[in-house]
mmCIF file of N, CA and C in Angstrom:
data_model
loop_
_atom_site.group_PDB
_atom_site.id
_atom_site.type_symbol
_atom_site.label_atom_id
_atom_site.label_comp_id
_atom_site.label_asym_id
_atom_site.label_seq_id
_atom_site.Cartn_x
_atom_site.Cartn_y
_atom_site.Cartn_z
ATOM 1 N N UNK A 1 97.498 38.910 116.756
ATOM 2 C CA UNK A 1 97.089 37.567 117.148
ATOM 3 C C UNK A 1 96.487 36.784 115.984
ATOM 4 N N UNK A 2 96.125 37.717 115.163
ATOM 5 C CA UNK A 2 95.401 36.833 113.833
ATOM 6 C C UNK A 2 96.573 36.055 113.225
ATOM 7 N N UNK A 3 97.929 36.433 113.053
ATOM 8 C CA UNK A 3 98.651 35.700 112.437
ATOM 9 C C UNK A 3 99.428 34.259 113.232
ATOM 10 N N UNK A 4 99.097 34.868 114.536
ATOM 11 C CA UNK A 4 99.934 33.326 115.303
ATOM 12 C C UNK A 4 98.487 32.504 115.179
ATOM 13 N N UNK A 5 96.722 32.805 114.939
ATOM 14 C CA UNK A 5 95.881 31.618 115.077
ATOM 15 C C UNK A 5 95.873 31.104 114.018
ATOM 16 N N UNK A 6 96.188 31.997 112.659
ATOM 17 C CA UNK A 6 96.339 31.171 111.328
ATOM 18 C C UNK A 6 97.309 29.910 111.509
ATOM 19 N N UNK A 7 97.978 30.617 111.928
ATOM 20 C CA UNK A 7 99.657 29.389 112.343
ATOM 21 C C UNK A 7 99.302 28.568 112.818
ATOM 22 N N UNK A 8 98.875 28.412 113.971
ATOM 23 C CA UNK A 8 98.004 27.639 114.923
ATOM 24 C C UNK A 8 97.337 26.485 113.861
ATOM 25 N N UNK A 9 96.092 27.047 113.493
ATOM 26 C CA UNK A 9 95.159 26.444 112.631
ATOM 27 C C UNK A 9 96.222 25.542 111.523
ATOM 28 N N UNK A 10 96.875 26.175 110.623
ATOM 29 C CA UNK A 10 97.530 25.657 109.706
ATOM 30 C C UNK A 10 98.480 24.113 110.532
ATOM 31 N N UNK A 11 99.070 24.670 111.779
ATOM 32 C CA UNK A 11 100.339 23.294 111.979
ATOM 33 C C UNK A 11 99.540 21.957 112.737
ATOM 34 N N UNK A 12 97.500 22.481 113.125
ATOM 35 C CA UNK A 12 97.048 21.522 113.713
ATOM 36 C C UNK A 12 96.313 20.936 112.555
ATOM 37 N N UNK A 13 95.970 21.510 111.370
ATOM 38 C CA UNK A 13 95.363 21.097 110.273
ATOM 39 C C UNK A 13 96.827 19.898 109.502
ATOM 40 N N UNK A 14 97.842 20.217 109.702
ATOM 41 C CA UNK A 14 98.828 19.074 109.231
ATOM 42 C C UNK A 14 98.980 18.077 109.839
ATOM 43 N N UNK A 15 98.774 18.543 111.409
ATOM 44 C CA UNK A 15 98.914 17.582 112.500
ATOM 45 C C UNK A 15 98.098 16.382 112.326
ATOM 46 N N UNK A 16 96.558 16.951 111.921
ATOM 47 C CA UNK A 16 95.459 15.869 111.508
ATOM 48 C C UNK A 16 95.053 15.091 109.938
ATOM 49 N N UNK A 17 96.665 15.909 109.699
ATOM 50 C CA UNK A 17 96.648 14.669 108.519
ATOM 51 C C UNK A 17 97.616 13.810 108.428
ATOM 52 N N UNK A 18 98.576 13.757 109.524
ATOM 53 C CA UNK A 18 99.461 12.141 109.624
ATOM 54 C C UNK A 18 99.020 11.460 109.831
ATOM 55 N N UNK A 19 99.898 10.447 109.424
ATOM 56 C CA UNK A 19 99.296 8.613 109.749
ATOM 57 C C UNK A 19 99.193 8.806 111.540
ATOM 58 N N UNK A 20 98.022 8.098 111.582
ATOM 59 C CA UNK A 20 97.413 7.855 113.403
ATOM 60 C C UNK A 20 98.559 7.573 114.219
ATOM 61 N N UNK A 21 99.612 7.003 114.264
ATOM 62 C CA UNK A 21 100.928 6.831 114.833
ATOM 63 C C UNK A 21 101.479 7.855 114.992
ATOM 64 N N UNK A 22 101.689 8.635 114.076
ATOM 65 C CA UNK A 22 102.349 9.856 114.096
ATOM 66 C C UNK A 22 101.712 11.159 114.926
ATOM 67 N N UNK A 23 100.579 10.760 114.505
ATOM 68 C CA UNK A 23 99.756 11.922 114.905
ATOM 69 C C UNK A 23 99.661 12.009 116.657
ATOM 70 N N UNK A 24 99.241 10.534 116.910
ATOM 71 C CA UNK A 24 99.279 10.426 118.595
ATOM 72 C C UNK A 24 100.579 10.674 119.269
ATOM 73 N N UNK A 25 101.810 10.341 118.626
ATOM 74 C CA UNK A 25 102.883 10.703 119.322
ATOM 75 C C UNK A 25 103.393 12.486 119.381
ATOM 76 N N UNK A 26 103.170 13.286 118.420
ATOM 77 C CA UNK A 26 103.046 14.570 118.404
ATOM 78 C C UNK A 26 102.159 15.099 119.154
ATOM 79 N N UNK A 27 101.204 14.663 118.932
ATOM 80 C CA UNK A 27 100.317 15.021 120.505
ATOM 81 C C UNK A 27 100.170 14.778 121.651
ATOM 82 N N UNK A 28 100.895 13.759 122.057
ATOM 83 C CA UNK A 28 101.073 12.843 123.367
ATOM 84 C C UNK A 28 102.206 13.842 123.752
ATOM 85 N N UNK A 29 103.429 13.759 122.808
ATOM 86 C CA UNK A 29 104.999 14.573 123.153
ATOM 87 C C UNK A 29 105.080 15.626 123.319
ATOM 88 N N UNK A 30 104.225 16.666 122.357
ATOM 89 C CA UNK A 30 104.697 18.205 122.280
ATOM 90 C C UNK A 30 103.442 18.613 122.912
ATOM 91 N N UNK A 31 101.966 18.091 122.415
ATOM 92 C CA UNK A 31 100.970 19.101 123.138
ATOM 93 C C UNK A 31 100.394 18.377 124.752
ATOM 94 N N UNK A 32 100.653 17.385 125.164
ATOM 95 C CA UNK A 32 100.793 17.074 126.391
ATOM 96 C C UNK A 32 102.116 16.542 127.129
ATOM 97 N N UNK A 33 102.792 17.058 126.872
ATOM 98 C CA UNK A 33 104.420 17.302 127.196
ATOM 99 C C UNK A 33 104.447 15.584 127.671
ATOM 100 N N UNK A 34 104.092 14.795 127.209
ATOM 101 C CA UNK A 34 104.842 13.421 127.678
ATOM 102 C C UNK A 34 106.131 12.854 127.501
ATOM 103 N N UNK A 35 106.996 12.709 128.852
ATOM 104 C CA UNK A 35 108.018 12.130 128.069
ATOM 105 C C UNK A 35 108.364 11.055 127.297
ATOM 106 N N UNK A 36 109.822 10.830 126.767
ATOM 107 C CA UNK A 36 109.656 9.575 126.043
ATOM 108 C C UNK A 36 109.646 7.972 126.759
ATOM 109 N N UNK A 37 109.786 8.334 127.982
ATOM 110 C CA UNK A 37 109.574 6.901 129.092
ATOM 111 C C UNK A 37 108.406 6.908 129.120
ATOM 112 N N UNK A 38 107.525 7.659 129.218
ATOM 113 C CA UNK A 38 105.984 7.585 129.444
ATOM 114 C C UNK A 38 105.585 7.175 127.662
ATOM 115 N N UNK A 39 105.769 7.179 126.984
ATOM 116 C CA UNK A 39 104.969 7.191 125.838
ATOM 117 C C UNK A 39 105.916 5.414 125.307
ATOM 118 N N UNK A 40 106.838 5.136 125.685
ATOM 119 C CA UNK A 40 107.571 3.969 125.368
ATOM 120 C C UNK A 40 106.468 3.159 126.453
ATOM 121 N N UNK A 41 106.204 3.272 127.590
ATOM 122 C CA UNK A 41 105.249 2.140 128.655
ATOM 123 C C UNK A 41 103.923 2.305 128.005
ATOM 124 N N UNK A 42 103.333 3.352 127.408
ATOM 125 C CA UNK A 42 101.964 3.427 126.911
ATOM 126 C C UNK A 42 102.192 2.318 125.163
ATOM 127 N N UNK A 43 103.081 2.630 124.935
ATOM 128 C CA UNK A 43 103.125 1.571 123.366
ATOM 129 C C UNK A 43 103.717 0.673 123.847
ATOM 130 N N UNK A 44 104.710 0.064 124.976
ATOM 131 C CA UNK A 44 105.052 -0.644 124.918
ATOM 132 C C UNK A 44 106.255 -1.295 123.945
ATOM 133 N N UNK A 45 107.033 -0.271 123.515
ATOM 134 C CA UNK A 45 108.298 -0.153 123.238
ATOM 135 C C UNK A 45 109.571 0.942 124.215
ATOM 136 N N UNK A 46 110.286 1.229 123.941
ATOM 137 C CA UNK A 46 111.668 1.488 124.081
ATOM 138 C C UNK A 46 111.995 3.344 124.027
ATOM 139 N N UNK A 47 112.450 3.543 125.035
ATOM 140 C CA UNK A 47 112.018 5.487 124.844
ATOM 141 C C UNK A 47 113.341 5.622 124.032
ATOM 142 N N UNK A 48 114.411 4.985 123.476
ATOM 143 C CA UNK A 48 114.871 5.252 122.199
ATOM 144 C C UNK A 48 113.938 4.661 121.055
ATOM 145 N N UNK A 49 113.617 3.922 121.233
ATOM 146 C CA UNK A 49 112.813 3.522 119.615
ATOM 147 C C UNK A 49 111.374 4.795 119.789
ATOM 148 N N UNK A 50 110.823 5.434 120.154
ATOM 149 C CA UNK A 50 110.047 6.047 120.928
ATOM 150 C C UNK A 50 110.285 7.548 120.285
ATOM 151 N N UNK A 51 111.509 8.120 120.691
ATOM 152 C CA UNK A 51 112.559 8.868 120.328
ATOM 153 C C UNK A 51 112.650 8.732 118.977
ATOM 154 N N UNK A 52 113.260 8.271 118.159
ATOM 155 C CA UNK A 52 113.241 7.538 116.566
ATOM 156 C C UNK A 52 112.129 8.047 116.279
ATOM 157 N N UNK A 53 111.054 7.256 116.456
ATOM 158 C CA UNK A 53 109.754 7.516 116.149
ATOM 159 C C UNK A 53 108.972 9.075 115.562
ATOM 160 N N UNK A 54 109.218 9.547 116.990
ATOM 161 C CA UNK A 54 109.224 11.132 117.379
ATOM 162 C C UNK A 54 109.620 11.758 116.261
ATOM 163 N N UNK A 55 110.851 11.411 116.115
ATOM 164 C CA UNK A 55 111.937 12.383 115.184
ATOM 165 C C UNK A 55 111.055 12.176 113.956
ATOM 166 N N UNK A 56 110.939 10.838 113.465
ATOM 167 C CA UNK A 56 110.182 11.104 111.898
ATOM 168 C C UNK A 56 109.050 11.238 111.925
ATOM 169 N N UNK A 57 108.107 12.036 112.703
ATOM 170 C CA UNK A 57 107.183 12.005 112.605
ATOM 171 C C UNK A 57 106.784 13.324 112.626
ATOM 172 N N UNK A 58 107.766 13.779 113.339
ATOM 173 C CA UNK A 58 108.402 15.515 113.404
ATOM 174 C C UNK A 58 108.527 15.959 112.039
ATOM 175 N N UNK A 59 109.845 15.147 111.287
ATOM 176 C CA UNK A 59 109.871 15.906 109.862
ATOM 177 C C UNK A 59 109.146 15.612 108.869
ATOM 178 N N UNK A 60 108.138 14.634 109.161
ATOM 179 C CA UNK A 60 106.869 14.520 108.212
ATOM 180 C C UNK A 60 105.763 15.458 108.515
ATOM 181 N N UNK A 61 105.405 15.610 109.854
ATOM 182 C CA UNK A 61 104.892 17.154 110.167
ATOM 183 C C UNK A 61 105.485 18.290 109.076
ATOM 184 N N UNK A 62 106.858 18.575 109.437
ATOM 185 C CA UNK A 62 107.752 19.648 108.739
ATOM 186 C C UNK A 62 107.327 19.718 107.244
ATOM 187 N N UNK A 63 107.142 18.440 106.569
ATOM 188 C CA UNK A 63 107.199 18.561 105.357
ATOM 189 C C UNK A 63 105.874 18.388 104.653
ATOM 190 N N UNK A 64 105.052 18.625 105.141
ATOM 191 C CA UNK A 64 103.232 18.636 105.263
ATOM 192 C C UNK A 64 102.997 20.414 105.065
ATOM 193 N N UNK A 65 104.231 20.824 105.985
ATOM 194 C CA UNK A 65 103.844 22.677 106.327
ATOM 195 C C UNK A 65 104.667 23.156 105.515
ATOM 196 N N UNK A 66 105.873 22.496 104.584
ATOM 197 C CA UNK A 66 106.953 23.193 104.000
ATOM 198 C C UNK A 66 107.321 22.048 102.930
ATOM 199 N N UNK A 67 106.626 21.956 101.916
ATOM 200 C CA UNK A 67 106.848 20.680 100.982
ATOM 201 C C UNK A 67 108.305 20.664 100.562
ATOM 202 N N UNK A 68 108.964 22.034 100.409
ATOM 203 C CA UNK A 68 110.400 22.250 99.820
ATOM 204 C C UNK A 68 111.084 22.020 100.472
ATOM 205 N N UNK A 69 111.248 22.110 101.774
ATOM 206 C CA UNK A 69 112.272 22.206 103.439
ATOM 207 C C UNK A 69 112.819 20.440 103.261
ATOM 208 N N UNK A 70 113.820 20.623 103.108
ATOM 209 C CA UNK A 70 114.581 19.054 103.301
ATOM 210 C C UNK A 70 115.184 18.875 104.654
ATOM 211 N N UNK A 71 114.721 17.763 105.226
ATOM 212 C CA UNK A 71 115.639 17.710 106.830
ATOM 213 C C UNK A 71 115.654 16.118 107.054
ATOM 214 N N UNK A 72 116.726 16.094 107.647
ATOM 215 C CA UNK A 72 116.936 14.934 107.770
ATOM 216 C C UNK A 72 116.304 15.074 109.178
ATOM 217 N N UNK A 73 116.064 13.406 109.489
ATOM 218 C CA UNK A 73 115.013 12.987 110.717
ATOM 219 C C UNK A 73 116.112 13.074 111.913
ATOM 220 N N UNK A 74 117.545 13.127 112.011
ATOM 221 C CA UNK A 74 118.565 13.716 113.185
ATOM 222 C C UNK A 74 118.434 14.777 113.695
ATOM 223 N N UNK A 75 118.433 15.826 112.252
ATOM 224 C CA UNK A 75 118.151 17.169 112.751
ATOM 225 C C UNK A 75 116.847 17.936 113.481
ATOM 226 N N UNK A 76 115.811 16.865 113.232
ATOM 227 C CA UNK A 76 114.605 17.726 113.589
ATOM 228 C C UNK A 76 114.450 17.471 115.121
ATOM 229 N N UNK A 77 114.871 17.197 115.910
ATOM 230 C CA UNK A 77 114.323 17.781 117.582
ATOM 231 C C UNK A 77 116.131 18.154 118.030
ATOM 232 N N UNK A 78 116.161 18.951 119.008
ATOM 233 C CA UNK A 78 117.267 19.216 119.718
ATOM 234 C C UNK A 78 117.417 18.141 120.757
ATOM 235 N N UNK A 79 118.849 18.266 121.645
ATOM 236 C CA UNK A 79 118.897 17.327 122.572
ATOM 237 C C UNK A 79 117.948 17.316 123.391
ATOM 238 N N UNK A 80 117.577 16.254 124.330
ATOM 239 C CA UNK A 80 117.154 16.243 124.962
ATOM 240 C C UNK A 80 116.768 16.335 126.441
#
C-alpha cells in the first residue's frame, strides 16, 4: 500500500499545480465523477467544449507526472 499512497500523493501533488480551470475540471470529472452535461451547466458552456477542455487538461496533468511522455490531447481519455 505504500507504493499506491506515494502514487496517490504524487498525481494529487500535480493535480494542485494546474492552472485553477484545469484543476476544477479534473476534480469535478474524475474525483467526483461529474458528467460532462453537468460540468458544461455549472460553467456554462457546451459538454463538447467541456469535453475539449477535459482532454487538455488531462495531458497537462500527464505531462506534470511524465515530462518525457508525448500525447496528443485526442488520445488522452477513451470514448465515452
Amino acid at each position: 500500500h505504500a507504493i499506491r499512497h506515494e502514487e496517490l500523493e504524487r498525481v494529487m501533488h500535480a493535480v494542485e499545480q494546474l492552472p485553477p480551470v484545469d484543476r476544477e475540471l479534473v476534480v469535478l470529472r474524475f474525483l467526483h465523477s461529474s458528467s460532462y452535461e453537468e460540468l458544461a451547466d455549472q460553467l456554462g458552456s457546451t459538454p463538447h467544449r467541456v469535453r475539449a477542455l477535459c482532454s487538455k487538461a488531462v495531458a497537462r496533468l500527464r505531462k506534470q507526472l511524465d515530462p518525457n511522455q508525448v500525447t496528443e490531447c485526442s488520445d488522452v481519455e477513451g470514448p465515452a
